[in-house]
Amino acid sequence: MAGQGKFDALTKELITHVLGFQEGEENFVRSEQFVLSNLLYHHCLAVNSHAVRRSVDGLALKFTVHGQHKRAKKLTDLTTRFLASPVFKDHFQTDVEWSLLSLLLHLSNSPTQVPLEEEEEEAGGEENEEEEEDWAAYLKDEEDQYSVGPEEPLSDWSSEDESSDTQGTTSSSSHIPSTAKGPLRIFKDPLQVPAAITTRESLEQVHRAKSWLSAKTHLPYWSSKSPSQAPVSDHPAANVTKLWEADQGVQAGTTQQLGEWAVMREVVWALTCPTPSHIFTRDAQGTFSLRPNLSLPSLTPATTAKLLTYLCKPLSQLSTLDEFIRQHQSTSRHPHTASPITLLAYAAGLRCWRQRFNAHLGELEDRIKEQESTCTLLWLEEEIHLWLRTLSTIHSVHCTALAVPEGSSAGYVAVRMLGTLCESVDGAGDSMVRAVLIRLLLHTLRHYLSVIHTWLLHGSLHDHTSEFIIQRDESVGVEDERFWREAFTINLQNHQSLDAKDPVRTMMRFLSPLLASLTSIGKSRELLSVLEAPAHSDNSVYAIEDYLTEEMEESLEETVVQHVKKAVCELEKASQLENKPNSNETTCKEVKENKLEEKNDFIMNQDQADPFLWAAFTETQQDYTTSASCKDVDAVTSLIEQMSDAPRAVSSVSLLSSALCPLVARMQERLSQKLTSCLLDCYSLEQHCQAIRAVLLMEAGDIMHEFYSHLFAKVDGNESVDALSLSLHLQYCVARLHPSLAQHFSVTIVHNEDVAEKLQNLLNKDEDDNTGPLFIEEVGGSGREALRRMHQKARQPSEATEGSSKTTFTQAGLPELYIRYQAPWPANLLLTEATMKQLNLLFNFLLSLKRVTNGLERLKFRDLSGWHLAAYGVGDNDNDPDDNTASPLPSRLHRLQLLRHWLLCFSRELHNHFANAVFMPYHCAVERLFQARPSLNTILAEHDKMLKKLLTECLMGSSEKILPLQIVLNKVFELTHRLSDVWVSEAGGVKGSEVTKLETRYACLHRYLAHFLTTFVTTRFVPHMEGLTRALVDTVPLLTQN
Amino acid sequence: MPHTSTDHCNSLLLSIAKMSASDNSVVTAKETFQILMEMSKLLNTGLDETTLALCVRLCDNGANPEALAKVITELMRVKKEVNGQVNGPSGT
């Protein structure tokens, strides 16, 4: 343990110094034991100088890779100097220098992570110090030296004696540069108190500061203090301005001459920040113009003006755009003067383009500043030519888009902006311009896409600024029957009269196909979220949410941008393949190739340098520009900005539609399926429809037979008909078929006194004109004619009249009924009030048909048997002497029987036709519709369509007031009623003329219908009516009386 | 009168110089030590001048640098723990 003695003292010192334990403490003893045991009994290898050397070199390389070149150099230098130190020569301990280096390397702790500043500053300070020291010493050599400022702080390693000596030598030359050091240096050591600053020193400091400032300040080119811009050459071509002044007799110096280099820099600055300058001025309207009397030495003032004037317009345009961008900075938005978010997004897109332009201008400025290549104004014009063309297009789009009428809604402003951009993309001729416009369009569209995304994913339409084209009408609740049709409205209702050239139309071309799908999805989402579908079923809202989340893994903005980007890139690739043979139009490609070549050159140059360093910096240098500009932007903006040029013309509408429509269509389909399943399975929509059809279209024949028989009996028996008893009876009937739905039915009797009075007047006037040809009159669906006629022959007219005061009867002698069905939500979405109204029209039509048939069926032949016997027994003596067409009673009775038969055949023909050719196909179609389980949209639309078709086919009228078939039925009923009267009460005394009259009226009726249907079938395509028409035409009775 | 840190380092350096071949190389030793100190800072070892000087002397006396580095690291860790224990409760 020879070494232990050597280590003891040092170990104690080390522990005391590092840990602060004092000798004798327990901790001290333990620490000492630890240190000694580790130093004496270790398993470490002896120092290997080669390994240490490699480590040091590796560390230096690491510094280099991390870009800390100065540190690397410093480490190398220090190592070299350390190893070369004479202290280690002939040292008794071998390799002590390597031991020390090894120690430091082992203790080294992430040296590359140490902040650079302090060290570098110090290094820089030292360098400056050295430089200044050298120069000062050099300049002040052999001059009287003076002492100013505080002393140089002494080295920490100087002994007190040395430092006192140094302080004494105030005239030392090393003090002179110390005044130039910063105060940090002077007051670095708190023990060093600065001496009082003398006046001379102050003056010198002021002088130095002024000199520094003047050296660092760049004077304007046109300033009188700036160096002369006159050409050095005496060649006439270089002094055109001077010669021109002499020639024109203009006083020399009137025209200010500016160097081309200076003008180029001014132009670049002006484009970077369009403000008035020495070359360009701006008037109150913001229009830029060229300042007069400026010229390049090699041009006349007019030529110079011509050379520069082309920049005035772009400057004005840039100024306008910059002002717009400034006003629409999203961060500085004032809540009360909030612009539409779409405009803010557009401004953000403009800002991105502006940054690109500025970056390009920066590159140009660097090239101009470097002066390593010939840069002229013509070169500059060529460099910015494409950018200015793009600027012109953008400005044009900008002005068109923002030229909205006063008071326009935010929605209109947004759609107009988008429409203008779409049009501009479609009309762009240059690939670069097109790409810029596509990028702008995508930026601007972001708010719309964001709204759609939120709507699709979360089911709520968040559009606080009301600029989305679809708006939710909050007055229509989700349980309202109008919900499906009116809950969402188009936000352009105030702009219905759009000009044909209005850009909004272009945008609508893109949005129109989407609107239906989007609203359908929105409504489905809202409905499904309210419908309490069983949680375990597949219809669960959560299941939908999960599905939609899966479907929309990334935001809609990203999806659309990726799609457009992909489409544009594919076009570009295709274009490149096509243009490969002829390389005359490959400007962009050339630029890229040039960049690649530059990069390769750089690689070649770096080959001699450190390969690791180059490997580490290759990628970062490549992406430097992009990453620097995109530092503060989000992912979508980066995606948009990374989009390359669009070499081929694209249709923005189709591009965006193809991006959005498939996704929206998929979601719509999925949601529609869910909703339909939910409505059909959980909310029995189909059962409700079946019940309605069973009652109102009389599909449930037996049940409805009971109901209308009961009604007819009451009417014929002149009993009072009230809504309550009818409702109860109807519910009683329906309950046998649909027990759970019967309660929703109710019957209302319509009271329409005005119509009744009108019909009464008509009857009074045309009472006896019934034998004439029939005309379709514009009469209401209800009237008193039948009632009046019926009452004329009624046995108890007074009672009937009393009844009539309560109830309005139709011409078919029936009260006008309105059957209501209180469809529970959500079935009321389909069975709306309008639908019920149409179905009631059909119900009344069917009821009148049943009424006629029922009336005729009640006329039994056996009722006439008594009259037959009488006729054959008594003899035919009761002939009317005035009746020229007198015939025996059996013959008249036979004619009555025939008439009854004709009428029954006629009415049954009609009944069978409608039952088989109209209602049966409707029934099958509705059943098929529900079996197919289409979307609710389709169900509603198809159902409406089928109902309208049914109405047309049954009533054959375009309006509710002119219904030809209803009129015919009314007339048939009237005839039936008259026949019934004759049949029941006066068959024996019926005159031949009366029978003839009835026959003639029937013949007229038949002929009228046959004629009407023939015309109807001829003029329209109604194949189902052809059978009926043919049957009626073939059986037209001959007129017996003219 | 207690010795300052600078005095201590100077004395250590002088001892190095004495141990070296030439006795009049105090300045050289000082410069060498300064270089070593610079390197120590550059490598972010966390050693102050006194500790470094002590390490130099230990190495001079034949201590294995790797073992010494472990010792120093451990001592510094203990120091940090002790300081943490002392400052912790009062700090909160």
Tab-separated table of C-alpha atoms in Angstrom, chain A residues 154-291:
chain	number	residue	atom	x	y	z
A	154	LEU	CA	-5.557	40.658	-13.405
A	155	SER	CA	-5.327	37.041	-14.014
A	156	ASP	CA	-6.587	34.885	-11.247
A	157	TRP	CA	-3.301	33.143	-11.283
A	158	SER	CA	-1.239	36.254	-10.707
A	159	SER	CA	0.253	36.510	-7.332
A	160	GLU	CA	-0.544	39.463	-5.185
A	161	ASP	CA	2.875	40.849	-5.709
A	162	GLU	CA	2.548	40.556	-9.427
A	163	SER	CA	-0.826	42.168	-9.436
A	164	SER	CA	0.340	45.055	-7.323
A	165	ASP	CA	3.187	45.528	-9.726
A	166	THR	CA	0.860	45.521	-12.640
A	167	GLN	CA	-1.433	48.039	-11.016
A	168	GLY	CA	1.488	50.301	-10.559
A	169	THR	CA	2.362	50.397	-14.211
A	170	THR	CA	-0.435	52.627	-15.306
A	171	SER	CA	1.410	53.689	-18.410
A	172	SER	CA	1.496	50.183	-19.764
A	173	SER	CA	0.412	49.919	-23.374
A	174	SER	CA	-1.911	47.035	-22.512
A	175	HIS	CA	-4.287	49.480	-20.837
A	176	ILE	CA	-5.135	51.394	-23.969
A	177	PRO	CA	-7.363	48.823	-25.591
A	178	SER	CA	-8.985	48.045	-22.291
A	179	THR	CA	-11.083	51.186	-22.674
A	180	ALA	CA	-12.667	49.709	-25.758
A	181	LYS	CA	-13.858	46.691	-23.837
A	182	GLY	CA	-17.397	46.572	-22.695
A	183	PRO	CA	-18.502	47.362	-19.187
A	184	LEU	CA	-18.976	43.650	-18.530
A	185	ARG	CA	-15.314	43.202	-18.934
A	186	ILE	CA	-14.488	46.154	-16.772
A	187	PHE	CA	-16.751	45.234	-13.918
A	188	LYS	CA	-16.245	41.567	-14.235
A	189	ASP	CA	-14.291	41.405	-11.056
A	190	PRO	CA	-16.209	43.138	-8.298
A	191	LEU	CA	-13.021	43.779	-6.474
A	192	GLN	CA	-11.874	45.977	-9.326
A	193	VAL	CA	-13.427	49.412	-8.914
A	194	PRO	CA	-13.346	51.530	-12.080
A	195	ALA	CA	-11.498	54.734	-11.953
A	196	ALA	CA	-13.325	57.997	-12.562
A	197	ILE	CA	-13.957	58.619	-16.257
A	198	THR	CA	-12.126	61.623	-17.451
A	199	THR	CA	-13.466	64.205	-19.894
A	200	ARG	CA	-10.983	63.173	-22.479
A	201	GLU	CA	-12.036	59.608	-22.166
A	202	SER	CA	-15.673	60.578	-22.524
A	203	LEU	CA	-14.915	62.556	-25.659
A	204	GLU	CA	-13.011	59.681	-27.048
A	205	GLN	CA	-15.872	57.322	-26.330
A	206	VAL	CA	-18.324	59.655	-28.055
A	207	HIS	CA	-16.034	59.935	-31.025
A	208	ARG	CA	-15.635	56.200	-31.203
A	209	ALA	CA	-19.371	55.654	-30.978
A	210	LYS	CA	-20.005	58.118	-33.786
A	211	SER	CA	-17.388	56.521	-35.939
A	212	TRP	CA	-18.883	53.110	-35.322
A	213	LEU	CA	-22.342	54.338	-36.107
A	214	SER	CA	-21.305	56.034	-39.323
A	215	ALA	CA	-19.451	52.935	-40.405
A	216	LYS	CA	-22.409	50.685	-39.722
A	217	THR	CA	-25.137	52.929	-41.161
A	218	HIS	CA	-26.025	52.447	-44.784
A	219	LEU	CA	-26.792	55.812	-46.370
A	220	PRO	CA	-29.511	56.110	-48.988
A	221	TYR	CA	-28.235	56.010	-52.511
A	222	TRP	CA	-29.693	59.386	-53.307
A	223	SER	CA	-28.303	61.092	-50.282
A	224	SER	CA	-25.795	63.823	-50.870
A	225	LYS	CA	-23.464	62.079	-48.477
A	226	SER	CA	-23.554	58.862	-50.398
A	227	PRO	CA	-20.784	58.050	-52.795
A	228	SER	CA	-21.192	59.429	-56.269
A	229	GLN	CA	-23.319	57.334	-58.617
A	230	ALA	CA	-21.659	58.754	-61.671
A	231	PRO	CA	-20.051	56.169	-63.920
A	232	VAL	CA	-16.369	55.699	-63.764
A	233	SER	CA	-16.083	55.138	-67.462
A	234	ASP	CA	-15.872	57.999	-69.927
A	235	HIS	CA	-17.391	55.932	-72.693
A	236	PRO	CA	-20.401	57.717	-74.239
A	237	ALA	CA	-22.583	54.665	-73.742
A	238	ALA	CA	-22.013	54.909	-70.014
A	239	ASN	CA	-22.849	58.617	-69.910
A	240	VAL	CA	-26.010	58.838	-71.928
A	241	THR	CA	-27.792	60.926	-69.291
A	242	LYS	CA	-25.021	63.459	-69.233
A	243	LEU	CA	-24.958	63.657	-73.014
A	244	TRP	CA	-28.730	63.879	-73.131
A	245	GLU	CA	-28.712	66.755	-70.648
A	246	ALA	CA	-26.124	68.544	-72.720
A	247	ASP	CA	-28.075	67.914	-75.876
A	248	GLN	CA	-31.395	69.026	-74.426
A	249	GLY	CA	-29.884	72.063	-72.814
A	250	VAL	CA	-30.957	70.894	-69.417
A	251	GLN	CA	-28.902	72.138	-66.567
A	252	ALA	CA	-26.480	69.485	-65.505
A	253	GLY	CA	-27.552	67.672	-62.372
A	254	THR	CA	-31.246	68.258	-62.898
A	255	THR	CA	-31.625	64.578	-63.489
A	256	GLN	CA	-30.505	62.514	-60.584
A	257	GLN	CA	-28.383	59.615	-61.640
A	258	LEU	CA	-28.685	56.336	-59.786
A	259	GLY	CA	-26.611	53.247	-60.248
A	260	GLU	CA	-28.334	50.216	-61.688
A	261	TRP	CA	-27.282	48.143	-58.692
A	262	ALA	CA	-28.883	50.663	-56.358
A	263	VAL	CA	-32.065	50.765	-58.399
A	264	MET	CA	-32.251	46.999	-58.399
A	265	ARG	CA	-31.985	46.910	-54.638
A	266	GLU	CA	-34.602	49.645	-54.344
A	267	VAL	CA	-36.940	47.684	-56.611
A	268	VAL	CA	-36.516	44.535	-54.559
A	269	TRP	CA	-37.147	46.437	-51.344
A	270	ALA	CA	-40.178	48.165	-52.799
A	271	LEU	CA	-41.649	44.837	-53.830
A	272	THR	CA	-40.874	43.373	-50.438
A	273	CYS	CA	-42.571	46.237	-48.682
A	274	PRO	CA	-44.554	48.482	-51.020
A	275	THR	CA	-44.146	51.874	-49.417
A	276	PRO	CA	-43.191	55.194	-51.014
A	277	SER	CA	-39.468	55.451	-51.664
A	278	HIS	CA	-37.082	57.660	-53.532
A	279	ILE	CA	-37.906	55.927	-56.796
A	280	PHE	CA	-41.599	55.213	-56.360
A	281	THR	CA	-44.197	57.583	-54.926
A	282	ARG	CA	-47.732	56.838	-53.858
A	283	ASP	CA	-50.739	59.137	-54.185
A	284	ALA	CA	-53.777	59.356	-51.939
A	285	GLN	CA	-55.560	56.581	-53.816
A	286	GLY	CA	-52.672	54.252	-53.132
A	287	THR	CA	-51.477	54.224	-56.731
A	288	PHE	CA	-47.755	54.048	-57.193
A	289	SER	CA	-45.915	56.118	-59.776
A	290	LEU	CA	-42.338	56.713	-60.737
A	291	ARG	CA	-40.593	59.768	-59.359
